[in-house]
Every structure is written in structure tokens, then in C-alpha cells.
Coordinates of C-alpha atoms and ligand atoms in Angstrom, one line a residue:
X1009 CA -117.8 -40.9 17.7
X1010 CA -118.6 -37.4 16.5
X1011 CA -115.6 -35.7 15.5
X1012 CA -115.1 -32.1 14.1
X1013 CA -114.1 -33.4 10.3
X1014 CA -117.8 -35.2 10.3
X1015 CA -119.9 -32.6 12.3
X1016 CA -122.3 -30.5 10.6
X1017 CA -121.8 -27.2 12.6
X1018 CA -124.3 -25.1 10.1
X1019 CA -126.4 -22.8 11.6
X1020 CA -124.8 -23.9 15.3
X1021 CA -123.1 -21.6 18.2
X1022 CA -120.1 -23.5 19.2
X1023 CA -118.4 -22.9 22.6
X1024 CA -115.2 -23.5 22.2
X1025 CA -112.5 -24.2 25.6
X1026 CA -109.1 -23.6 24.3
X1027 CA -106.1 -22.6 25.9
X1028 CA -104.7 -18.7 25.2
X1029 CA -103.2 -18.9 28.4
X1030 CA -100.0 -16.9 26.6
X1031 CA -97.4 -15.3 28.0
X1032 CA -98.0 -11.5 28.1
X1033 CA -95.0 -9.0 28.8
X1034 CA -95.2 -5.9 30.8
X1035 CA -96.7 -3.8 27.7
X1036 CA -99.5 -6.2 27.7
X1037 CA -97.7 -7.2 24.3
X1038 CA -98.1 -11.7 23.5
X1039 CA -94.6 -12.8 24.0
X1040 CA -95.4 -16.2 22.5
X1041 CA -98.4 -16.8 20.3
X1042 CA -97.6 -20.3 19.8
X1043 CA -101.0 -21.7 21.7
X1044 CA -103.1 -18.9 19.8
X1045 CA -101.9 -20.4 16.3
X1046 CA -102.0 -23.9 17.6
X1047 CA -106.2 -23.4 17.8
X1048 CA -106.5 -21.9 14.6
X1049 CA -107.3 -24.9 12.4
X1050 CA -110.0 -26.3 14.8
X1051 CA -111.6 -22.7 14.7
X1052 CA -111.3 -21.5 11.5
X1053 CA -113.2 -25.2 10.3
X1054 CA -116.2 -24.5 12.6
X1055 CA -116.6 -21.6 10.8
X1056 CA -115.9 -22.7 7.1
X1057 CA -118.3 -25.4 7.7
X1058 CA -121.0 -22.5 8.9
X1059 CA -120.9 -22.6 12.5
X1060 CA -120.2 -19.4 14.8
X1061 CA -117.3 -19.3 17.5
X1062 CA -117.6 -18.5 21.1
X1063 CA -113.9 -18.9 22.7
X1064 CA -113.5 -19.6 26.1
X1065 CA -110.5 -19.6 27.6
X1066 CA -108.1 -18.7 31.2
X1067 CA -105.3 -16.4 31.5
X1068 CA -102.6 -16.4 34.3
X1069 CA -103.9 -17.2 37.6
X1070 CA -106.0 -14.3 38.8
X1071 CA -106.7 -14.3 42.7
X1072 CA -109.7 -12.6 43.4
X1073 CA -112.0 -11.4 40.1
X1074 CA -110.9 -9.7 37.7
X1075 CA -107.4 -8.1 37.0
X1076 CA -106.6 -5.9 34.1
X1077 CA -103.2 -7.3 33.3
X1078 CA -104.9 -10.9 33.3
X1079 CA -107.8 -9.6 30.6
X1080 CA -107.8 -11.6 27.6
X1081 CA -108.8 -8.3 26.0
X1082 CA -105.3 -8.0 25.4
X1083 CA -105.5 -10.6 22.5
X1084 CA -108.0 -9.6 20.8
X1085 CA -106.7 -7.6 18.1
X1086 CA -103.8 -10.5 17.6
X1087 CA -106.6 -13.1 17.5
X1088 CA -108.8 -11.4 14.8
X1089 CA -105.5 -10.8 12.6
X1090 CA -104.6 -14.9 12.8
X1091 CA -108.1 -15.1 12.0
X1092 CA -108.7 -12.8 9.6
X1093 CA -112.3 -11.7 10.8
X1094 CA -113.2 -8.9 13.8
X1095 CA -113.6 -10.7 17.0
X1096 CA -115.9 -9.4 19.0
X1097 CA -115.0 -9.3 23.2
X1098 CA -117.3 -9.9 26.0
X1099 CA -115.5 -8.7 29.2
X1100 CA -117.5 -11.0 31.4
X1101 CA -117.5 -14.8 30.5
X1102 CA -121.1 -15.4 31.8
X1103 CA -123.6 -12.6 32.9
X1104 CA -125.7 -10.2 30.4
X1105 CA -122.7 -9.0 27.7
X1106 CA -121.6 -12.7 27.1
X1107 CA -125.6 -13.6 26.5
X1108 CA -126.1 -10.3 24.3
X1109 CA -123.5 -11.1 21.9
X1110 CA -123.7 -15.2 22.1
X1111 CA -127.2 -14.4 20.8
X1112 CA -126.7 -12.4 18.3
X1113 CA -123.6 -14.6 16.8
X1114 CA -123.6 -14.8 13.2
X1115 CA -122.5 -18.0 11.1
X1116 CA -119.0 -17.8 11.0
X1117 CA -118.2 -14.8 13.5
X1118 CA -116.6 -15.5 16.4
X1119 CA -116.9 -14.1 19.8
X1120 CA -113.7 -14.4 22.8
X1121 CA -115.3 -14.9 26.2
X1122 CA -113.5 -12.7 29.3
X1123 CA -111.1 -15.0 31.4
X1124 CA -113.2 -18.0 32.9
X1125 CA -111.1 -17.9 36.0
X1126 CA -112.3 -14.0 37.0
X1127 CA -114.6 -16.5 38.7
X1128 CA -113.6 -18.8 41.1
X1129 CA -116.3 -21.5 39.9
X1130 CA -114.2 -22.2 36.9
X1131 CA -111.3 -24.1 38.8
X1132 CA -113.8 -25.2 41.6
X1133 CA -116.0 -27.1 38.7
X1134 CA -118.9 -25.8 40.0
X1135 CA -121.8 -26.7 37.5
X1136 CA -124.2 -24.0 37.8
X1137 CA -121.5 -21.9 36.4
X1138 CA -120.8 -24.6 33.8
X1139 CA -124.6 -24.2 32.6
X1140 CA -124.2 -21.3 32.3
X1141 CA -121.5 -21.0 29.5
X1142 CA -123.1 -24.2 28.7
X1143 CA -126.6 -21.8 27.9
X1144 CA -124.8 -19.8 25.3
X1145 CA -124.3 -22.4 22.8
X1146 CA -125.4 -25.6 20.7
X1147 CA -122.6 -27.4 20.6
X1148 CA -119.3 -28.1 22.9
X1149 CA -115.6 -28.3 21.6
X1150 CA -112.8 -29.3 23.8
X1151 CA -109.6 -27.7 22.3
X1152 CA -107.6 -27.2 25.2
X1153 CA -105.3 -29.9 25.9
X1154 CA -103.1 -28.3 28.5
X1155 CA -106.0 -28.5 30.8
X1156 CA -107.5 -31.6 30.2
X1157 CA -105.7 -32.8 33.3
X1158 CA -108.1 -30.6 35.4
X1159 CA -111.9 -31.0 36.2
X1160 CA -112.5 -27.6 35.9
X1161 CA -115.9 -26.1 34.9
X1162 CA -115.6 -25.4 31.6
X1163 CA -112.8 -28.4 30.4
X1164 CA -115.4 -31.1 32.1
X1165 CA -118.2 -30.0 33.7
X1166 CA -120.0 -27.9 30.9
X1167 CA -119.5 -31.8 29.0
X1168 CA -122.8 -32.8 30.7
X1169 CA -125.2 -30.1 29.6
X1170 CA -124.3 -31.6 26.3
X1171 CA -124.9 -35.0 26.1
X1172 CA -124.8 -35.5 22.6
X1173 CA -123.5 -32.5 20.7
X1174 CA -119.5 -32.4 22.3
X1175 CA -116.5 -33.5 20.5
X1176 CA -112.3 -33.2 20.2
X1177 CA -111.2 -30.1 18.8
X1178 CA -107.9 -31.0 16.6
X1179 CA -105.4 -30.3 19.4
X1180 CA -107.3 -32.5 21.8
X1181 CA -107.3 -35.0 19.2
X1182 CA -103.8 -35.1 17.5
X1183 CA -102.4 -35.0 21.2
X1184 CA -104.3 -38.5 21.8
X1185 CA -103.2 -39.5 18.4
X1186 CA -99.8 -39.2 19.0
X1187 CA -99.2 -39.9 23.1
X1188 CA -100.9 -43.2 21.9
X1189 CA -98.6 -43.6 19.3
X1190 CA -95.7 -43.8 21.3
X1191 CA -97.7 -45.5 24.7
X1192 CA -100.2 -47.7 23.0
X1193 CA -98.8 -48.4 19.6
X1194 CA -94.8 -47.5 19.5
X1195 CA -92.9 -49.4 17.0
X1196 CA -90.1 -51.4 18.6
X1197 CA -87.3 -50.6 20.0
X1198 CA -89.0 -47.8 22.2
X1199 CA -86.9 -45.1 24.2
X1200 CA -88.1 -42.7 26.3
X1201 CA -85.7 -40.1 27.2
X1202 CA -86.3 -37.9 30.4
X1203 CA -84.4 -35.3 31.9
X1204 CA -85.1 -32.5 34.1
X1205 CA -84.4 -31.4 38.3
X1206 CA -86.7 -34.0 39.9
X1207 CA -87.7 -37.3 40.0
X1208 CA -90.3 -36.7 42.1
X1209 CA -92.6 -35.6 39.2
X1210 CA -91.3 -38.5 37.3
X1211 CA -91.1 -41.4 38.9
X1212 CA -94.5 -42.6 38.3
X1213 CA -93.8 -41.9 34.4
X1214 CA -91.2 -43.7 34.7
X1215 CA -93.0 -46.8 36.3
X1216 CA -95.5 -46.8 34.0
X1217 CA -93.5 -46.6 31.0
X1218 CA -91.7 -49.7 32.2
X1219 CA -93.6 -52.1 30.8
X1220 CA -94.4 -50.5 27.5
X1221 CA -90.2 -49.4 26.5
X1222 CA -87.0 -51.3 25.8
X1223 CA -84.8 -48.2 26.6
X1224 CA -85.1 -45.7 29.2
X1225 CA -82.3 -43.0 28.9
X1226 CA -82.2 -40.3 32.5
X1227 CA -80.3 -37.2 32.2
X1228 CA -80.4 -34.0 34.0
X1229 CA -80.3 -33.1 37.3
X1230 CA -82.6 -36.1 38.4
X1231 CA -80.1 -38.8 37.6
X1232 CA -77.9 -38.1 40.7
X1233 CA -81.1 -39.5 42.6
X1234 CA -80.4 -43.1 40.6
X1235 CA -76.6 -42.4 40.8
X1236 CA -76.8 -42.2 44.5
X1237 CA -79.2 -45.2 44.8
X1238 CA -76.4 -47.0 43.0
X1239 CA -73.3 -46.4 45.8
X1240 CA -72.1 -43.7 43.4
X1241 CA -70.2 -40.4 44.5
X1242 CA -72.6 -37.2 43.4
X1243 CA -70.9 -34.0 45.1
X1244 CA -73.2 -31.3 45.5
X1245 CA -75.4 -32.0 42.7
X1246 CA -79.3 -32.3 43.1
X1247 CA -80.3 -35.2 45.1
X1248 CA -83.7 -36.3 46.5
X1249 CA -82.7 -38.6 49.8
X1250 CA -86.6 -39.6 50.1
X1251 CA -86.8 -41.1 46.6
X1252 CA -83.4 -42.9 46.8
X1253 CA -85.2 -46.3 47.5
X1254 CA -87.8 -45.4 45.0
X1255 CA -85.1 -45.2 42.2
X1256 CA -83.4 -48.5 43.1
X1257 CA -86.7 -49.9 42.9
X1258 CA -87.6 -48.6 39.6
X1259 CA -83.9 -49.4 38.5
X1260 CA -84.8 -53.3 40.0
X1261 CA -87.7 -53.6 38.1
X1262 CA -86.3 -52.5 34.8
X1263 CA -83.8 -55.3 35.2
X1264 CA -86.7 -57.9 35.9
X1265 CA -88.3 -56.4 32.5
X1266 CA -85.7 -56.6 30.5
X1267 CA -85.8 -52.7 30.1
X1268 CA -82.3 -51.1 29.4
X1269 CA -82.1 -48.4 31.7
X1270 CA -79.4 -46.0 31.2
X1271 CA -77.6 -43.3 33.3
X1272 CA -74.7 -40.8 32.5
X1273 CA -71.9 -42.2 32.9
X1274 CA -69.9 -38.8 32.8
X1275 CA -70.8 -35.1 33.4
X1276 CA -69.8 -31.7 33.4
X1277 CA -69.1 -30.5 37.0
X1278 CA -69.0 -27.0 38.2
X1279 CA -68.2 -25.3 41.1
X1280 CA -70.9 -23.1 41.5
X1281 CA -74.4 -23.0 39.9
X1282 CA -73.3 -20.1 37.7
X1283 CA -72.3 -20.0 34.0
X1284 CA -69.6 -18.6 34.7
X1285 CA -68.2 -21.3 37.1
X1286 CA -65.7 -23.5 36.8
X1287 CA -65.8 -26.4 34.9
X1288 CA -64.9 -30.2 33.7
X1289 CA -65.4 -33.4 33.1
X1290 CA -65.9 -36.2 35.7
X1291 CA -67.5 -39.7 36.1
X1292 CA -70.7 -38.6 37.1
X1293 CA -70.4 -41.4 39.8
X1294 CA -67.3 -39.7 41.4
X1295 CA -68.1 -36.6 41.7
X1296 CA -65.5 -34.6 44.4
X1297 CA -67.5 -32.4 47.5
X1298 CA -67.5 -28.6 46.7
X1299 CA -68.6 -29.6 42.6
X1300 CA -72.1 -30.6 40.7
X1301 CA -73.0 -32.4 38.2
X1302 CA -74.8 -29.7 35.9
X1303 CA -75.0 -31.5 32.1
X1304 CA -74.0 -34.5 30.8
X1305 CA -70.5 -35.4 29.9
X1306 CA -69.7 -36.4 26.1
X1307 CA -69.3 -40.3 26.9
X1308 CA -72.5 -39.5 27.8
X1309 CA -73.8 -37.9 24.9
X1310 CA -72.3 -40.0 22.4
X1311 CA -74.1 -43.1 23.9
X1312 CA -77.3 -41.4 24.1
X1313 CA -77.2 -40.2 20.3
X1314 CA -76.2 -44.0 19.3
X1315 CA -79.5 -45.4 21.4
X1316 CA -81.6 -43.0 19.8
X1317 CA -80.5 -43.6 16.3
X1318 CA -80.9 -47.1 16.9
X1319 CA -85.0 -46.4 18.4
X1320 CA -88.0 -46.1 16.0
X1321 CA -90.1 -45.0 18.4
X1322 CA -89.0 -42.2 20.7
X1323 CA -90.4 -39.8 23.9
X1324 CA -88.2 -37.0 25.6
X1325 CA -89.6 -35.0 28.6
X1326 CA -86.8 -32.8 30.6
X1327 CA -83.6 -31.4 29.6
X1328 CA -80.4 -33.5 30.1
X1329 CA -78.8 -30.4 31.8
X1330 CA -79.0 -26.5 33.3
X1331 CA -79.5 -25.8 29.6
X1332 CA -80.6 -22.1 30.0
X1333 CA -76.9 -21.8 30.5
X1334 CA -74.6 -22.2 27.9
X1335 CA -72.2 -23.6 29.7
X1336 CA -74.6 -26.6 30.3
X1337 CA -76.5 -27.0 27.4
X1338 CA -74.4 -29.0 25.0
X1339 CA -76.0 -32.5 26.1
X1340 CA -79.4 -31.4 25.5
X1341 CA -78.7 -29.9 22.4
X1342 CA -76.8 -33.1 21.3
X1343 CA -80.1 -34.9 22.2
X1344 CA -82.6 -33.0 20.7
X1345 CA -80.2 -33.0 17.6
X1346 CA -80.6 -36.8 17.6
X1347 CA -83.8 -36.6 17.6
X1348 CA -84.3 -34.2 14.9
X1349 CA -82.1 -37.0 12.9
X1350 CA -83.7 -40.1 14.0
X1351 CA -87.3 -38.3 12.9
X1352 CA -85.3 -37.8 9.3
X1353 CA -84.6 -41.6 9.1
X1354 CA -88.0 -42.7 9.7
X1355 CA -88.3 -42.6 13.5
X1356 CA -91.6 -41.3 15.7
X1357 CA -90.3 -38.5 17.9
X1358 CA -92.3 -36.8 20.9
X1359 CA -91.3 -34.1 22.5
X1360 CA -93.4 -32.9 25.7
X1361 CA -93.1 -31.1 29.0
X1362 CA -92.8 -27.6 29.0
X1363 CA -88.5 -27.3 29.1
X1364 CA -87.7 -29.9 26.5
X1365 CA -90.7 -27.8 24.4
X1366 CA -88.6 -24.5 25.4
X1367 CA -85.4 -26.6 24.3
X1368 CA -86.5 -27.6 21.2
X1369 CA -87.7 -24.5 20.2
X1370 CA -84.5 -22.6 21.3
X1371 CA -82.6 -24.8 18.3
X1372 CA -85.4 -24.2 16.0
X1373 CA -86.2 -28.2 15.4
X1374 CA -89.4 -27.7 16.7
X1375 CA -90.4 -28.8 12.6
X1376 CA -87.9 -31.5 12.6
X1377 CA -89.1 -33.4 14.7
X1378 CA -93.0 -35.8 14.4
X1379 CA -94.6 -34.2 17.7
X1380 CA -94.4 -31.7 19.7
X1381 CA -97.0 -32.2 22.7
X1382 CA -98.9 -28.4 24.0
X1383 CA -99.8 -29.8 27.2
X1384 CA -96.9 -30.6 29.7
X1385 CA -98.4 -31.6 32.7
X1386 CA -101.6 -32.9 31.2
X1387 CA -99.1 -35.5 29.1
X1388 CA -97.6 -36.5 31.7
X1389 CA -100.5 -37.7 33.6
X1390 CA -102.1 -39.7 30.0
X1391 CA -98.5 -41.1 29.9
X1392 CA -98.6 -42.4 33.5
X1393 CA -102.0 -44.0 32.5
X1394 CA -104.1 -41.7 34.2
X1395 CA -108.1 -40.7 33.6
X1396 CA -107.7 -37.0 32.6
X1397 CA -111.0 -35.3 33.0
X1398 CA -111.0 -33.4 29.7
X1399 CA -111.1 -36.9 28.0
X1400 CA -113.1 -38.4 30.1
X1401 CA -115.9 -35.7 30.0
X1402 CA -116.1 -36.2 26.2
X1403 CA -115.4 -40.1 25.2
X1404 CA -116.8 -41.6 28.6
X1405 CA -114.8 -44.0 30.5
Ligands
AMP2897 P1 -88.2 -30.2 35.2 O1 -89.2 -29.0 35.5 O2 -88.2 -31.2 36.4 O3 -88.4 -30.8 33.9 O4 -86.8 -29.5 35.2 C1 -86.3 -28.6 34.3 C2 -85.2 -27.9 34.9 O5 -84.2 -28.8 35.3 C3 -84.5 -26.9 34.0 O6 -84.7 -25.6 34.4 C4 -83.0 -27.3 34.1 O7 -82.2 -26.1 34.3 C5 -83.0 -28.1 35.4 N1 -81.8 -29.0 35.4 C6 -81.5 -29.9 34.5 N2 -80.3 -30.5 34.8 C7 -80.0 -30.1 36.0 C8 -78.9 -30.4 36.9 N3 -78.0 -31.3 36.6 N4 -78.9 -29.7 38.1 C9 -79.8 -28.8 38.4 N5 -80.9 -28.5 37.6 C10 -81.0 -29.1 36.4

């Protein structure tokens, strides 16, 4: 398969989809930059290797055309200083500008395309708006995995106006890399740690890691869903009654898989969902009326550190508690802690989903740890075994 360390890009226009959908604050000023620097290395190679850069990207979710605070104009200037060069802007993605200064790209320039979705054709897939970002170049590199999930116009659908000339950008392929890693290819014993409010978006993760893990480890507010389905006392702590049979059935096959599945055994329990509520410890299965579960206890935690130590291969998706709040953020901080250890003795850590990313990041192990995955929702749907679109488009079935 092509990739872009063989590809001779000399003398080619590349169109590039990556994802600068960053958040901007009311100045118009990047609050994080992370997903611009993320690109850089898949960018800056086209253009060593003599290629020049058209960038595609979305911003926000604009309703109808285009919005001013949604203009990726705003990034310009931070984009040509990570890059070093002067970027040039087309304020329409398709249409006359984009075709005037596509054509008259220069090896090793690079051009940023107006937000894709000022059209509504971009989400919709339709392909005669895919040709026509298609037109502007020779080749098609698919650097944006936290919309590979989607068929959208330009992370699928442009694919087939290339049939030859696409290929991986080296987000889209070091996300692969290392979600296979852990699915595919995770050295024994295996753990997968998730957290978060709901199991609703992660049951089916959960099912479909069955078969592949020897540990799974719940935390946050989604284990008083399994800690119900188990007779257990939760309080006014989240609960989803229509997934209570879907957790004793995920709990039931675990046990036919020999798959260690482990919930809290304590918590911290508050009175109100406040920081500044009161608080203390409680078996998290007897938890009195009037208090909720909002972090786990430090049974808990302590447990949870030893399994992880003890995994060479690990996965974490969702906090183990209201972790925004001090109050309630010890147990993820004592897991992400872990992990930043078990990565020092040798382990395969991977950290994905958007809150355990924000978690990791607010205790600066973000470098401590082996991976940490761009593309929350789009992982979750690799994990679960699913077809994403963005893959698909480029590898074939
Ligand atoms: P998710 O988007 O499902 O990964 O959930 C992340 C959110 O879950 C975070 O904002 C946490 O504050 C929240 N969360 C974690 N534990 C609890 C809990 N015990 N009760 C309520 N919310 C929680």
C-alpha cells in the first residue's frame, strides 16, 4: 500500500483532510492548538519531499453557510508560524478563489481551504461537491482521524476521484497502529479501563472488547448501572433503568469468558452535585437515599492501581469520577497516575475519548504515557469493530 514515507509527492498538489476543528475563544484567539501541531509532521513531509499543500478542513458546526466566528481564517497566521512558511487562504473551499490559488500552488507552499461545512454537501457526502475539491489536486491524504467515523464528502467520498493516488496521513496511520495494538495485537494480560456518565455509549465497547481482554475495570458515574443490575444500593447516583438488563448481560458473559470484570467496591458520596457538597466514604453498593456516588472510593483505587500494574497491555476511555471537580477527581488522577507508571515499566498504554484525553492532560502525563488517541468517538467505533468510512474509503474493505 502507498504510504506517505514511500510516496513521491514531487511536482504534485496534495489535498490534504485534516482536522483544525480547534477550540476558538471569544477573541477569535486558538484555545488549544493541540490538533493543529498534531498535523504538522504529515504536512511539513509532503512538502520536504516537493509536493504542495492544499488543507482542507471543518470548524464548529455552522448552520446555514458561512459564519465569521466559524472562519478558519482565524488560524491562519498560527498555522503559517507552526509551519514556518505564509499560508495562503481561500475563503471559499470550492468555487473560483480555491481554483485560482490551487492552480497556481507552488512546490512546497501550502494553501488552507475555507471551512468545508459552509456547505451543507460536506456532511451530506454529496459527490459532486467531493469532485470538486477532488479537481484541485493530484493526490488525496486522509489526515483527519477524528472524522474518519463519518462519510462525509471530503473524509470518504473525494477517496473515489482518486483511485490510485490516496493514502494515510501519519495521524490516520499511527491511530490504526496503535488501536490495533491494544485490539488486534495486545500483549497479555489486557485491561481496558472505562469510565465516564453512561453506559449507553459504551456498552457495545464493552461487548466487543470481551473477547479480546482478561480485565475490564468500570468507574465513573456508569458503574451504578452494573451496581444496580447486581441488587446493590446506589442512592441518587446516575443510573440508566433501560440498560440494567444490558449490564447483567455483559456482566454474565464476562463470567462465561473468563474476563475479570471489576466494579468499585467503594466511593465517595455527596449530597449534592456540587464541589462544595458534603462528603464520604461508602460501599458503593450501599449507598443511603438523599447521596451519590460521584468518584471512586480508595479501596477502590488501590485495587485499580494493583490490576493495572499487573497489565502489559492497557486502554482507558472515561474518567473514574466528576473529575472537573476537585472534590471528585482523586480516583481518576490515581488512575491515570498508574498508568503513567505501568507505561515506565514496559506497559502499552492508550488513552482515548475526549475526557480521559482532557484528564490526562490536566496532570501533564499526556508524555508519559505510549498513546494518546485524537479521535474520541471515531475510536470508539474501530474499537467496537466497526467499518469507519475514512478507512474504508482508503484501504478498501
Ligand atoms: P462520558 O462523556 O460518558 O465519557 O462522561 C464523562 C463525564 O462523566 C465527565 O464530565 C464526568 O464528570 C462525568 N462523570 C464521571 N463520573 C460521574 C459520576 N459518578 N456521576 C456523574 N457524572 C460522572
Amino acid at each position: 500500500m502507498k504510504n506517505i514515507d514511500n510516496y513521491d509527492f514531487n511536482g504534485k498538489k496534495v489535498i490534504v483532510r485534516v482536522d483544525f476543528n480547534v477550540p476558538l475563544n471569544e477573541k477569535m484567539e486558538i484555545a488549544d492548538d493541540s490538533r493543529m501541531r498534531a498535523a504538522v509532521p504529515t504536512i511539513q513531509k509532503i512538502r520536504q519531499s516537493g509536493g504542495g499543500v492544499i488543507l482542507m478542513s471543518h470548524l464548529g458546526r455552522p448552520k446555514n453557510g458561512p459564519e465569521d466566528k466559524f472562519s478558519l481564517k482565524h488560524i491562519v497566521r498560527h498555522l503559517s508560524a507552526l509551519l514556518d512558511t505564509d499560508v495562503v487562504f481561500a475563503d471559499d473551499c470550492i468555487g473560483e478563489s480555491a481554483r485560482r490559488s490551487a492552480s497556481s500552488l507552488q512546490p512546497g507552499a501550502v494553501l488552507l481551504l475555507e471551512n468545508l461545512r459552509f456547505y451543507k454537501e460536506e456532511t451530506a457526502g454529496d459527490e459532486a461537491f467531493a469532485k470538486k475539491l477532488a479537481d484541485l489536486a493530484d493526490v488525496y491524504v486522509n489526515d483527519a482521524f477524528g472524522t474518519a467515523h463519518r462519510a462525509h464528502a471530503s473524509t470518504a467520498v473525494i477517496a473515489n476521484f482518486f483511485p490510485e493516488e490516496k493514502l494515510f496521513g501519519y495521524i490516520m496511520g499511527n491511530e490504526i497502529k496503535s488501536i490495533d495494538k491494544v485490539v488486534k495485537e495486545g500483549e497479555k494480560p489486557v485491561t481496558a479501563i472505562l469510565g465516564g456518565a453512561k453506559v449507553s455509549g459504551k456498552i457495545e465497547i464493552i461487548n466487543h472488547l470481551l473477547d479480546k481482554v482478561d480485565n475490564i475495570i468500570i468507574g465513573g458515574g456508569m458503574m451504578f448501572t452494573f451496581i444496580k443490575a447486581l441488587g446493590g444500593k446506589i442512592g441518587n447516583s446516575l443510573i440508566e433503568y433501560d440498560l440494567v438488563e444490558t449490564a447483567k448481560n455483559a456482566m454474565a458473559k464476562a463470567e462465561e469468558l473468563n474476563v475479570n470484570f471489576y466494579l468499585p467496591t467503594d466511593a465517595v458520596i455527596a449530597d449534592k452535585f456540587a464541589n462544595d457538597a458534603s462528603t464520604k466514604y461508602c460501599s458503593s453498593n450501599e449507598i443511603p437515599n438523599g447521596w451519590m456516588g460521584l468518584d471512586i472510593g480508595p479501596e477502590t483505587g488501590e485495587a485499580y492501581k494493583e490490576i493495572i500494574g499487573g497489565s502489559a497491555t492497557i486502554l482507558w476511555n472515561g474518567p473514574m469520577g466528576v473529575f472537573e471537580m476537585s472534590n471528585f477527581e482523586h480516583g481518576t488522577f490515581e488512575v491515570a497516575n498508574a498508568l503513567a507508571d505501568a507505561t515506565k515499566n514496559g506497559a502499552y498504554t492508550l488513552i482515548g475519548g475526549g475526557d480521559s484525553v482532557a484528564a490526562i492532560n490536566k496532570y501533564k502525563l499526556r508524555d508519559e504515557v505510549s498513546y494518546v488517541s485524537t479521535g474520541g468517538g471515531a475510536m470508539l467505533e474501530y474499537i467496537e469493530g466497526k467499518k469507519l468510512p475514512g478507512i474504508v474509503a482508503i484501504m478498501g474493505e
